[in-house]
PDB file of C-alpha atoms in Angstrom:
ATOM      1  CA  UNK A  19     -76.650 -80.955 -52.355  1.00 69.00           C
ATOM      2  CA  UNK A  20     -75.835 -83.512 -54.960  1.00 81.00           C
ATOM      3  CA  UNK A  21     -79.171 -83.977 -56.345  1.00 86.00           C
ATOM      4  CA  UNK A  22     -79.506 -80.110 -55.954  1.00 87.00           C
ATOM      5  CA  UNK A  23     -76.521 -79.792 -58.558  1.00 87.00           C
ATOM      6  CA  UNK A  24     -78.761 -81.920 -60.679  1.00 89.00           C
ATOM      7  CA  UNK A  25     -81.635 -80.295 -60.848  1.00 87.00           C
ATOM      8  CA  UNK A  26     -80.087 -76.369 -61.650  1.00 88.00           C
ATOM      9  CA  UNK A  27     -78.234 -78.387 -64.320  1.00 89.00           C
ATOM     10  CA  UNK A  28     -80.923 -79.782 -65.949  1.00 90.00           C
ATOM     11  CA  UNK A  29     -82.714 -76.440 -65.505  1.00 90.00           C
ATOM     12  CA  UNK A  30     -79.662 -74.570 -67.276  1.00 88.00           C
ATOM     13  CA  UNK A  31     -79.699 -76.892 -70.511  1.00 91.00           C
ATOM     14  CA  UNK A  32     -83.613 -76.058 -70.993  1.00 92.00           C
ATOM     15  CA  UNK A  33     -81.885 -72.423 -70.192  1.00 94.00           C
ATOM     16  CA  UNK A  34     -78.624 -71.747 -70.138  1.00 92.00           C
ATOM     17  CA  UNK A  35     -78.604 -67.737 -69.035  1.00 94.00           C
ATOM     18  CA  UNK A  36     -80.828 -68.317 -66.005  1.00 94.00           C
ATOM     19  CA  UNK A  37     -79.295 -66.189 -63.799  1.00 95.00           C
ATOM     20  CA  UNK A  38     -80.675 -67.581 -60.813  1.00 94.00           C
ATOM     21  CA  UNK A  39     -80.089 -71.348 -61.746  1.00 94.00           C
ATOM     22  CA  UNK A  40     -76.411 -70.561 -62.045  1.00 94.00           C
ATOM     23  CA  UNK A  41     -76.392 -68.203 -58.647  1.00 94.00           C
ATOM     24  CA  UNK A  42     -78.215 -71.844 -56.569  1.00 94.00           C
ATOM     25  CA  UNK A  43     -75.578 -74.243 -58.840  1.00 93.00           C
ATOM     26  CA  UNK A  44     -72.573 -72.335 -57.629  1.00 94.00           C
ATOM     27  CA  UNK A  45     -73.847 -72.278 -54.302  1.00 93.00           C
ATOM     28  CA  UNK A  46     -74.974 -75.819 -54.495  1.00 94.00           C
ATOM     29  CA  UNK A  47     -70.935 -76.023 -55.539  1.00 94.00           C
ATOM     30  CA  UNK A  48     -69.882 -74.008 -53.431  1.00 94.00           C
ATOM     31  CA  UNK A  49     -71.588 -76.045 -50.117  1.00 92.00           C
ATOM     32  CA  UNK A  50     -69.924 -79.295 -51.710  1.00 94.00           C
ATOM     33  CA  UNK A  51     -66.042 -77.822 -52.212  1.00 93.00           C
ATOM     34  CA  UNK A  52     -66.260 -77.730 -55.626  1.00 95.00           C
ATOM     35  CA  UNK A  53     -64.639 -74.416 -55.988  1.00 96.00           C
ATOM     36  CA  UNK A  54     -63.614 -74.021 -59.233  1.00 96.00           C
ATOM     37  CA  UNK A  55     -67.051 -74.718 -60.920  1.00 96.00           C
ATOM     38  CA  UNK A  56     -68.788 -72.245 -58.457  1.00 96.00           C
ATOM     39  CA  UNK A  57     -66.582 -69.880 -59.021  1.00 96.00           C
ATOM     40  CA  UNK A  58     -67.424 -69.945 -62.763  1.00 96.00           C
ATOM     41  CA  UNK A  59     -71.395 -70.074 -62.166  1.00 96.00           C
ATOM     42  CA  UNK A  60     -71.692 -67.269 -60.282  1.00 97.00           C
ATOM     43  CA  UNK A  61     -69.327 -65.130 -62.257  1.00 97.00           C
ATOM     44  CA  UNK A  62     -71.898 -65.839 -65.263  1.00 96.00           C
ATOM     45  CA  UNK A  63     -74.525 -65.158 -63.125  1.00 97.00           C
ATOM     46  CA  UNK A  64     -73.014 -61.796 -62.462  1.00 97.00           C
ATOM     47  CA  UNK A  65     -72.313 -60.898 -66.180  1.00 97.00           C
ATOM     48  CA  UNK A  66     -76.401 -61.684 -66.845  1.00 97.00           C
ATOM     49  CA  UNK A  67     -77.564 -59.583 -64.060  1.00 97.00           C
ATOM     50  CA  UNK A  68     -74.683 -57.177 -62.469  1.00 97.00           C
ATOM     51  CA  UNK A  69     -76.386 -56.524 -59.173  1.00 97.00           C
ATOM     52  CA  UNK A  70     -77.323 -59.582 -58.142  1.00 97.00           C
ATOM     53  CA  UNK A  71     -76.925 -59.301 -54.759  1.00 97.00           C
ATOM     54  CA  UNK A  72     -76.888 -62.736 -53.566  1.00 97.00           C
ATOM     55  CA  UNK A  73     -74.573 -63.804 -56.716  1.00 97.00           C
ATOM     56  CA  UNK A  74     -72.135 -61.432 -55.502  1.00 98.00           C
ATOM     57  CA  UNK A  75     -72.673 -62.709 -51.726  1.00 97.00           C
ATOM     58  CA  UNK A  76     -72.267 -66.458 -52.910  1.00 97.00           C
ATOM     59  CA  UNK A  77     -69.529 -65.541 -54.857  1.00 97.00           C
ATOM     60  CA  UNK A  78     -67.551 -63.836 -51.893  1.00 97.00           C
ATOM     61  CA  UNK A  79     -68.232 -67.397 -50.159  1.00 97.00           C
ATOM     62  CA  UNK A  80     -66.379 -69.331 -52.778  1.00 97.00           C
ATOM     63  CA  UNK A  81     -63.463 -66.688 -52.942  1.00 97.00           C
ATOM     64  CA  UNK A  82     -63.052 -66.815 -49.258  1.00 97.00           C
ATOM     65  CA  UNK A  83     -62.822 -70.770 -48.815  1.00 96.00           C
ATOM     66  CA  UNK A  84     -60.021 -69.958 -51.580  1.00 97.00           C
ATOM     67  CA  UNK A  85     -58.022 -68.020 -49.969  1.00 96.00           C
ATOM     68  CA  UNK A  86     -58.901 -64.952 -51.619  1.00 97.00           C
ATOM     69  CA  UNK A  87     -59.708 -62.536 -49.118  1.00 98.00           C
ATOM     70  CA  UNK A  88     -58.990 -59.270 -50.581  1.00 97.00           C
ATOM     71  CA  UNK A  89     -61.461 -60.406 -53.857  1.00 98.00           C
ATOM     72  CA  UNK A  90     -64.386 -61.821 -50.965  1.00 98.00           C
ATOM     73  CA  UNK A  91     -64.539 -58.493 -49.291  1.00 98.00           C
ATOM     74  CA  UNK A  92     -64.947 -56.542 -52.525  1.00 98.00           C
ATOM     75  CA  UNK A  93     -67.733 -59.044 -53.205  1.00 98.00           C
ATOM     76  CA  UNK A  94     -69.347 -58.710 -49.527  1.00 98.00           C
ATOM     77  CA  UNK A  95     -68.833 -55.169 -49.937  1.00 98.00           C
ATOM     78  CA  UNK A  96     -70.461 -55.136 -53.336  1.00 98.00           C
ATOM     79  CA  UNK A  97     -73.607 -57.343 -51.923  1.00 98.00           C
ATOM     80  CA  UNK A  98     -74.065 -54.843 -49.336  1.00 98.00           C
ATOM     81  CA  UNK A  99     -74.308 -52.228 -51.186  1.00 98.00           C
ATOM     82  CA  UNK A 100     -77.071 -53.623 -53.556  1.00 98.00           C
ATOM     83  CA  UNK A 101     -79.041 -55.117 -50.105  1.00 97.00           C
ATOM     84  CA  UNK A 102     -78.184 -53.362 -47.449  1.00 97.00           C
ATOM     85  CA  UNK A 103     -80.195 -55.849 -45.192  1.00 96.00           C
ATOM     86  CA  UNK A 104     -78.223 -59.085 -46.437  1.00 97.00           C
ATOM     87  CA  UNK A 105     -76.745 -60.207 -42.934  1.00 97.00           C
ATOM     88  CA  UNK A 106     -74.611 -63.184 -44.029  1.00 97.00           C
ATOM     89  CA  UNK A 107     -72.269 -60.832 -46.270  1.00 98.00           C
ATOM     90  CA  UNK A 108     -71.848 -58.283 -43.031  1.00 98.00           C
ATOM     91  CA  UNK A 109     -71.082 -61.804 -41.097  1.00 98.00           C
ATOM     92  CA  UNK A 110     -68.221 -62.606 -43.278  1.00 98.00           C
ATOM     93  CA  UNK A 111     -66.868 -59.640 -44.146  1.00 98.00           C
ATOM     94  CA  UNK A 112     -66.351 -59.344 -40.579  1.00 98.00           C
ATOM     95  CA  UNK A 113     -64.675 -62.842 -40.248  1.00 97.00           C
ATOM     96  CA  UNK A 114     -62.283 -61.187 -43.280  1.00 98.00           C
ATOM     97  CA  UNK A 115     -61.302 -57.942 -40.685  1.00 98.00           C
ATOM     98  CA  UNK A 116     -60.728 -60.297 -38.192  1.00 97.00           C
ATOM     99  CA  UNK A 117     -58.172 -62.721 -40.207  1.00 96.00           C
ATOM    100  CA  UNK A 118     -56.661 -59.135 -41.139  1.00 97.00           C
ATOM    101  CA  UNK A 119     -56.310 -58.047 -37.543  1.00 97.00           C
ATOM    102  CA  UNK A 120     -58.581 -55.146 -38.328  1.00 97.00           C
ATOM    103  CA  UNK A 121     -60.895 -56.158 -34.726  1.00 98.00           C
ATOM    104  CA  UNK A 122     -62.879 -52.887 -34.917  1.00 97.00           C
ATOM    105  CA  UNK A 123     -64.151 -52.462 -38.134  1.00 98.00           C
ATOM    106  CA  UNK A 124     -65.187 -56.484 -37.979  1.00 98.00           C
ATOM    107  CA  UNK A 125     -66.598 -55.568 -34.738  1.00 98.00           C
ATOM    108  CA  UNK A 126     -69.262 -52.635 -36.552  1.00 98.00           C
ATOM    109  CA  UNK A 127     -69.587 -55.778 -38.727  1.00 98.00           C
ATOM    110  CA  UNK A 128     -70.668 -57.938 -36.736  1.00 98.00           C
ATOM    111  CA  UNK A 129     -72.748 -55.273 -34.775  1.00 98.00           C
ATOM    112  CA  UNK A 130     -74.917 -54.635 -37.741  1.00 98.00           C
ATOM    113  CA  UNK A 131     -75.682 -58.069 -38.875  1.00 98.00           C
ATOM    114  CA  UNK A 132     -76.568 -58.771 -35.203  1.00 97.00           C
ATOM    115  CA  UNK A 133     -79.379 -55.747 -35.666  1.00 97.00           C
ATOM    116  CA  UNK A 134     -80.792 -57.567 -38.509  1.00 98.00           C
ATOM    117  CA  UNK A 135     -80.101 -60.692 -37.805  1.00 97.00           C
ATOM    118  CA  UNK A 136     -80.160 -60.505 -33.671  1.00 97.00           C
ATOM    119  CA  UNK A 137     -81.285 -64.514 -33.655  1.00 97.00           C
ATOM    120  CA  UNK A 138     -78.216 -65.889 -35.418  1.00 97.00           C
ATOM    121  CA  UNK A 139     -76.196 -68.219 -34.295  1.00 97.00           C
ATOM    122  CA  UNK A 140     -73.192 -67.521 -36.855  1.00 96.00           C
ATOM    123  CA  UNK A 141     -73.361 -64.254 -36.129  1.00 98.00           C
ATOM    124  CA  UNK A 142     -73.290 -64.592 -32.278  1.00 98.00           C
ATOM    125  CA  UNK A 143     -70.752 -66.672 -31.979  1.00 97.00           C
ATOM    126  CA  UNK A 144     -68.485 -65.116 -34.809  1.00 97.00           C
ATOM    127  CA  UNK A 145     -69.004 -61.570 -33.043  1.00 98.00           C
ATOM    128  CA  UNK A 146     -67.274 -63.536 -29.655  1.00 97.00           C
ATOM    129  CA  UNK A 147     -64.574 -64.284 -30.969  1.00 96.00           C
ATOM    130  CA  UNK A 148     -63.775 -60.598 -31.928  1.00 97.00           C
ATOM    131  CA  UNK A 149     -64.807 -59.495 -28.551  1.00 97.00           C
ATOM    132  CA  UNK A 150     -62.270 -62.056 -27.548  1.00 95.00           C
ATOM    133  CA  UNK A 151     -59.621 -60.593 -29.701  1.00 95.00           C
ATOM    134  CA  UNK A 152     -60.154 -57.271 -28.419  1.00 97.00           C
ATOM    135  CA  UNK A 153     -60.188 -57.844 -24.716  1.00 95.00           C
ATOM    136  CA  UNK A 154     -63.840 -57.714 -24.385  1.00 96.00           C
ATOM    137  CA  UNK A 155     -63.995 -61.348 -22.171  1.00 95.00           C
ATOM    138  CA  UNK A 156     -66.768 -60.791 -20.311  1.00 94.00           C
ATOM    139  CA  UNK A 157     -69.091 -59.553 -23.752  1.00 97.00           C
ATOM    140  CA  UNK A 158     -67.563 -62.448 -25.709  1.00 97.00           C
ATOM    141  CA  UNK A 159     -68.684 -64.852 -22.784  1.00 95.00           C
ATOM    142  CA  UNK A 160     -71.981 -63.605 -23.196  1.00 96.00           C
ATOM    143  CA  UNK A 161     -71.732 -63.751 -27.207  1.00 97.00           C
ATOM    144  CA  UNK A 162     -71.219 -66.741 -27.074  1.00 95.00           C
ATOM    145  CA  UNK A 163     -73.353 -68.158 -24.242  1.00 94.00           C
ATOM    146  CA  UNK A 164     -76.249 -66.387 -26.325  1.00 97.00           C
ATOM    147  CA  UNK A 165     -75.336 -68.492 -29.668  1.00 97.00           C
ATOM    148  CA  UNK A 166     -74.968 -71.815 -27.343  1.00 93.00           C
ATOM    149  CA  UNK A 167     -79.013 -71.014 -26.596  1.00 95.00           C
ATOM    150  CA  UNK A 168     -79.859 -70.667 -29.572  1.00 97.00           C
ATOM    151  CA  UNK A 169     -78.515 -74.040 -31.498  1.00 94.00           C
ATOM    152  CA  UNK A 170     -77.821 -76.384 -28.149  1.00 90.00           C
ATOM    153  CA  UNK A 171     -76.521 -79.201 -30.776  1.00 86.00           C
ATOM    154  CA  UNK A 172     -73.633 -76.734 -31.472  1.00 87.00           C
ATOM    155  CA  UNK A 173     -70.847 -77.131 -28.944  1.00 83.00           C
ATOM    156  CA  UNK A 174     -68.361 -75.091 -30.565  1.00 86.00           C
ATOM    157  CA  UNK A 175     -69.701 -71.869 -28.644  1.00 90.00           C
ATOM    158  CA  UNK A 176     -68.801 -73.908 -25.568  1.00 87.00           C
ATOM    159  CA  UNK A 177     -65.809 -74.632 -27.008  1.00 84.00           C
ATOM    160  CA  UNK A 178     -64.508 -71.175 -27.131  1.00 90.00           C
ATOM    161  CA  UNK A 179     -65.485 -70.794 -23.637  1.00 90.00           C
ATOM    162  CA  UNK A 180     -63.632 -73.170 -22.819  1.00 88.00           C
ATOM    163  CA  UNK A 181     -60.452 -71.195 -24.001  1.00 84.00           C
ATOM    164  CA  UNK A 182     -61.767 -67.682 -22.579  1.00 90.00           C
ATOM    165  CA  UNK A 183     -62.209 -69.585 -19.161  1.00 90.00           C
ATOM    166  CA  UNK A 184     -58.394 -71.302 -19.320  1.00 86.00           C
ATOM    167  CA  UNK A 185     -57.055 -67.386 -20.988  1.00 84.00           C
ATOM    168  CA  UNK A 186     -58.676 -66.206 -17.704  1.00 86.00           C
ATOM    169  CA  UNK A 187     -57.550 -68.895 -15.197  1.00 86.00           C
ATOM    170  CA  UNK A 188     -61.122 -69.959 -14.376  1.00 87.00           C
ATOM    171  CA  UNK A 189     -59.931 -73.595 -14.357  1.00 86.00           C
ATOM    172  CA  UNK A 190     -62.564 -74.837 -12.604  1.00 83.00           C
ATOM    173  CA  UNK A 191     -65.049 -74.195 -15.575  1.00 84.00           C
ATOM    174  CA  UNK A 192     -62.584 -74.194 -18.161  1.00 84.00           C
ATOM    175  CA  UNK A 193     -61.254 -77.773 -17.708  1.00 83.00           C
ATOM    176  CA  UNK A 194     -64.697 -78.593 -17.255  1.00 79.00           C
ATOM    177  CA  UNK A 195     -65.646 -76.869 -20.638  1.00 76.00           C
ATOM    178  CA  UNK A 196     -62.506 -78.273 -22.528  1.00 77.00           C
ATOM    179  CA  UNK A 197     -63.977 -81.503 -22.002  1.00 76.00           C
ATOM    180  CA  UNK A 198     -65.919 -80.917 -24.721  1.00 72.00           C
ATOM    181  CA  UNK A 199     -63.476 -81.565 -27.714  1.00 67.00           C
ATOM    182  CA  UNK A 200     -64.439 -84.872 -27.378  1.00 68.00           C
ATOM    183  CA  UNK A 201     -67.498 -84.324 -28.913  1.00 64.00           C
ATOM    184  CA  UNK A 202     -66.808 -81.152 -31.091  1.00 57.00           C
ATOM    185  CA  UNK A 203     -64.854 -83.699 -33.756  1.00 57.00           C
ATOM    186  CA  UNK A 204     -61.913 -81.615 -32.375  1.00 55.00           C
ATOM    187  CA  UNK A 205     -60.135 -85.193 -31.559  1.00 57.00           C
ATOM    188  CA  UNK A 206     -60.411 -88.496 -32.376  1.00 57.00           C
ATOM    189  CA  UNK A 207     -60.610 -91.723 -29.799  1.00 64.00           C
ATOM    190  CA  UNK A 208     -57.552 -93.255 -31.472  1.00 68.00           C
ATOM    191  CA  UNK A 209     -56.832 -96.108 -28.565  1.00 74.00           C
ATOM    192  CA  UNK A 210     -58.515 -98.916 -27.070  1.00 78.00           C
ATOM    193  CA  UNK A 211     -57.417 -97.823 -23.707  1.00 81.00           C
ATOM    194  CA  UNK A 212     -59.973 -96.546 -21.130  1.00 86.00           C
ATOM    195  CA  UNK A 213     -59.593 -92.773 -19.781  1.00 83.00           C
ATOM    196  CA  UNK A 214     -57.307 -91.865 -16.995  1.00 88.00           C
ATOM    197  CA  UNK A 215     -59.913 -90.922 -14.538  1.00 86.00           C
ATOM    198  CA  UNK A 216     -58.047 -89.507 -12.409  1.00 87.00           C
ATOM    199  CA  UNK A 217     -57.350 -92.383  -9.655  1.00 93.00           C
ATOM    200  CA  UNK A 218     -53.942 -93.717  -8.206  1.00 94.00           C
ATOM    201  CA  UNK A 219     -51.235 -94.448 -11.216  1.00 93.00           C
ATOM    202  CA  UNK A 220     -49.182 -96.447  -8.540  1.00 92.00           C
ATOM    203  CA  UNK A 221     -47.814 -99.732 -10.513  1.00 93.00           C
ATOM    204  CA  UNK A 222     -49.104 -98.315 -13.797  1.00 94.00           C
ATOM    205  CA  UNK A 223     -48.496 -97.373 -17.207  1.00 95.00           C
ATOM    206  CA  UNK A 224     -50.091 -93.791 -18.595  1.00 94.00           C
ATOM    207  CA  UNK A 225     -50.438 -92.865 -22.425  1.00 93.00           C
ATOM    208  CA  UNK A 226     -50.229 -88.995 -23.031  1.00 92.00           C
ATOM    209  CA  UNK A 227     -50.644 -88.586 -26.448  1.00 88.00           C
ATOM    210  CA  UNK A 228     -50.523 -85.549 -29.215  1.00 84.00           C
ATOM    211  CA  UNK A 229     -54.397 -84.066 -29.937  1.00 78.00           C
ATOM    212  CA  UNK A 230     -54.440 -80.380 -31.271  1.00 74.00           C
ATOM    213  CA  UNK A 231     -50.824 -79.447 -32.453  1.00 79.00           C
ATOM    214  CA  UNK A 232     -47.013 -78.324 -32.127  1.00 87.00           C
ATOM    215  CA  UNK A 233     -48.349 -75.347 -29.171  1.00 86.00           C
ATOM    216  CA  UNK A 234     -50.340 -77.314 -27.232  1.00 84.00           C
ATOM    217  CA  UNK A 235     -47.972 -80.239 -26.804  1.00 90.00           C
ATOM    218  CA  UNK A 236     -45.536 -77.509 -26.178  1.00 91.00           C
ATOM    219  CA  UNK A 237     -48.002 -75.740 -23.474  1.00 84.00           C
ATOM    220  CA  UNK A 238     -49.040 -78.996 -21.997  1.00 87.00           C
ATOM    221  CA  UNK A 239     -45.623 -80.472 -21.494  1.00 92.00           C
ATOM    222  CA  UNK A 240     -45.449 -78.384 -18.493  1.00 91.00           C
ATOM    223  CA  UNK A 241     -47.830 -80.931 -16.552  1.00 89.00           C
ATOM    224  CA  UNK A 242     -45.680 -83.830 -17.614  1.00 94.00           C
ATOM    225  CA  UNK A 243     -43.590 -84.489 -14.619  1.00 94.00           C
ATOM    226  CA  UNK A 244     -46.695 -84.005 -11.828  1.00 94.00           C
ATOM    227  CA  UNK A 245     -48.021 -87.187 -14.241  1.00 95.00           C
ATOM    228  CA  UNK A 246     -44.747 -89.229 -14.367  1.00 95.00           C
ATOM    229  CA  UNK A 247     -44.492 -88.489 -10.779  1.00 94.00           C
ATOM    230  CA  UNK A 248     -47.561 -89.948 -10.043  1.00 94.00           C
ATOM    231  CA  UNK A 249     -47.226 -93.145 -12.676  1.00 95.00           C
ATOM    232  CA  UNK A 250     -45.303 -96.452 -12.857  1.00 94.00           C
ATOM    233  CA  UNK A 251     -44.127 -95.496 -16.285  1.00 95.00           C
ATOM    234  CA  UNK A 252     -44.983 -93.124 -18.734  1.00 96.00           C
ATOM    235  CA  UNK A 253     -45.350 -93.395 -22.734  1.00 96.00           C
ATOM    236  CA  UNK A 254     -45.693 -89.612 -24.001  1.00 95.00           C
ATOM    237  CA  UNK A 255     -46.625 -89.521 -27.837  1.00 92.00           C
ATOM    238  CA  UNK A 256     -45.404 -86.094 -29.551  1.00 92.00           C
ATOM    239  CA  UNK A 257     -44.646 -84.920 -33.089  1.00 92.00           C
ATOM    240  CA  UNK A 258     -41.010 -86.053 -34.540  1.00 93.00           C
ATOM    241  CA  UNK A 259     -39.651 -82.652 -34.308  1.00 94.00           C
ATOM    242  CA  UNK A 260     -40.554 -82.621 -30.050  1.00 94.00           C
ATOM    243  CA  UNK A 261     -38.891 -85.996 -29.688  1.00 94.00           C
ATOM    244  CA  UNK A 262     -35.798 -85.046 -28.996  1.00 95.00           C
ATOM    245  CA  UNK A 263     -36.238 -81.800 -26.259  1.00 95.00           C
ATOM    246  CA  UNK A 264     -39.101 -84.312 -24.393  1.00 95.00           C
ATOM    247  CA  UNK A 265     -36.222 -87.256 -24.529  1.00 95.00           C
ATOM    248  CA  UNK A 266     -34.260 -84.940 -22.361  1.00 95.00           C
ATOM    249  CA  UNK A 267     -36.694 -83.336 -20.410  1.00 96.00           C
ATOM    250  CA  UNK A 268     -38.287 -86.524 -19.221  1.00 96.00           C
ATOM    251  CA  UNK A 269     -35.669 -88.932 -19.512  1.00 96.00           C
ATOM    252  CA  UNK A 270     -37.863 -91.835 -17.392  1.00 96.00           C
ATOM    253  CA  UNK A 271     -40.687 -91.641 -19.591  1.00 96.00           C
ATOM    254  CA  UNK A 272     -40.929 -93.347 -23.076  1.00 96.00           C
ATOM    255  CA  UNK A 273     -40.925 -91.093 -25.834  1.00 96.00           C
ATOM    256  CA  UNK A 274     -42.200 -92.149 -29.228  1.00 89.00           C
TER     257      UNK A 274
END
């Protein structure tokens, strides 16, 4: 994307009001966090050519990794309405609904970029996760089992089953899913020390340590004792703020 920026740059000092050299440099931007100068490309891209659909679009991008959600949507919206067939924007504004807790409307969303776009995997896997939110386990299973097929590398659509399975108390499949983190980036291998895999912890010392945040330590305290049952001793690594409450709930292990 670097050598990207380049090129639209050199292209915009032979002409600076090329509309669509500024649209592919803020995107270009936009794809490297660079915020700030995207945001400024594509608003002169606007200002040369006011329904520029994909300027608008791009923009809405660069607003939403800012924060901004309330300006993104008016730009989705506003790409819409000058393509009615540009997918991505429908995509995202329905990601937008969602962080607003408005399910159904990013539902339709993602319902009409899946009729133009039925073979995308953002799209598929986005639209899960509102079928998640909205109770809809066994259609968000599917959603999401249909964007697995169509990008295998992509294990975050696993991922998420993962969660639906454990939400469901399929434990079987959803331990066996969760397994996956380890390869999603999701957590780091941070110690030299081989897996637990599951054999006799008679005589021996077990690290539990911290790997997605303050609920899940919280959540997955409550297997703790079956694991210092089973162990010669016990080193459990939590954030400060835990330290004391697991000192006192698990006063044999080592806390740190």
């Amino acid at each position: 994307e670097q050598e990207a920026v380049t090129y639209y740059q050199r292209a915009l000092a032979l002409k600076p009001d090329y509309a669509d050299a500024l649209n592919n440099l803020g995107n270009a931007l936009e794809l490297l966090g660079q915020l700030n100068e995207a945001e400024f490309h594509l608003k002169r891209a606007i200002e040369l050519n006011p329904d520029f659909a994909n300027a608008h679009y791009n923009l809405g991008l660069v607003l939403k990794g800012k924060d901004r959600f309330e300006e993104a949507a008016q730009c989705f919206l506003r790409g819409i309405k000058l393509e009615p067939n540009l997918s991505a924007a429908y995509d995202d504004l329905g990601q937008i609904y969602k962080i607003w807790g408005r399910y159904e409307e990013a539902l339709a969303c993602l319902d009409h970029a899946l009729t133009l776009t039925p073979n995308s995997y953002s799209v598929n896997n986005n639209r899960g996760a509102i079928l998640e939110e909205l109770g809809r386990f066994d259609d968000a299973l599917a959603a999401y089992e249909r964007a697995a097929v169509l990008s295998p590398d992509q294990t975050t659509p696993r991922w998420n089953q993962a969660f639906l399975f454990l939400r469901q108390s399929i434990l079987d499949r959803g331990w066996e899913a969760h397994e996956l983190r380890l390869k999603t980036g999701q957590v780091y291998d941070r110690f030299p020390y081989p897996e637990w895999d599951g054999s006799s912890l008679e005589n021996k010392t077990i690290l539990i340590y911290a790997e997605q945040g303050l609920g899940d330590e919280i959540l997955f305290a409550s297997c703790f004792s079956d694991v210092i049952a089973q162990a010669g001793h016990c080193v459990i690594e939590c954030a400060p703020r835990l330290a004391s409450l697991f000192s006192r709930s698990f006063p044999t292990a080592t806390i740190q």
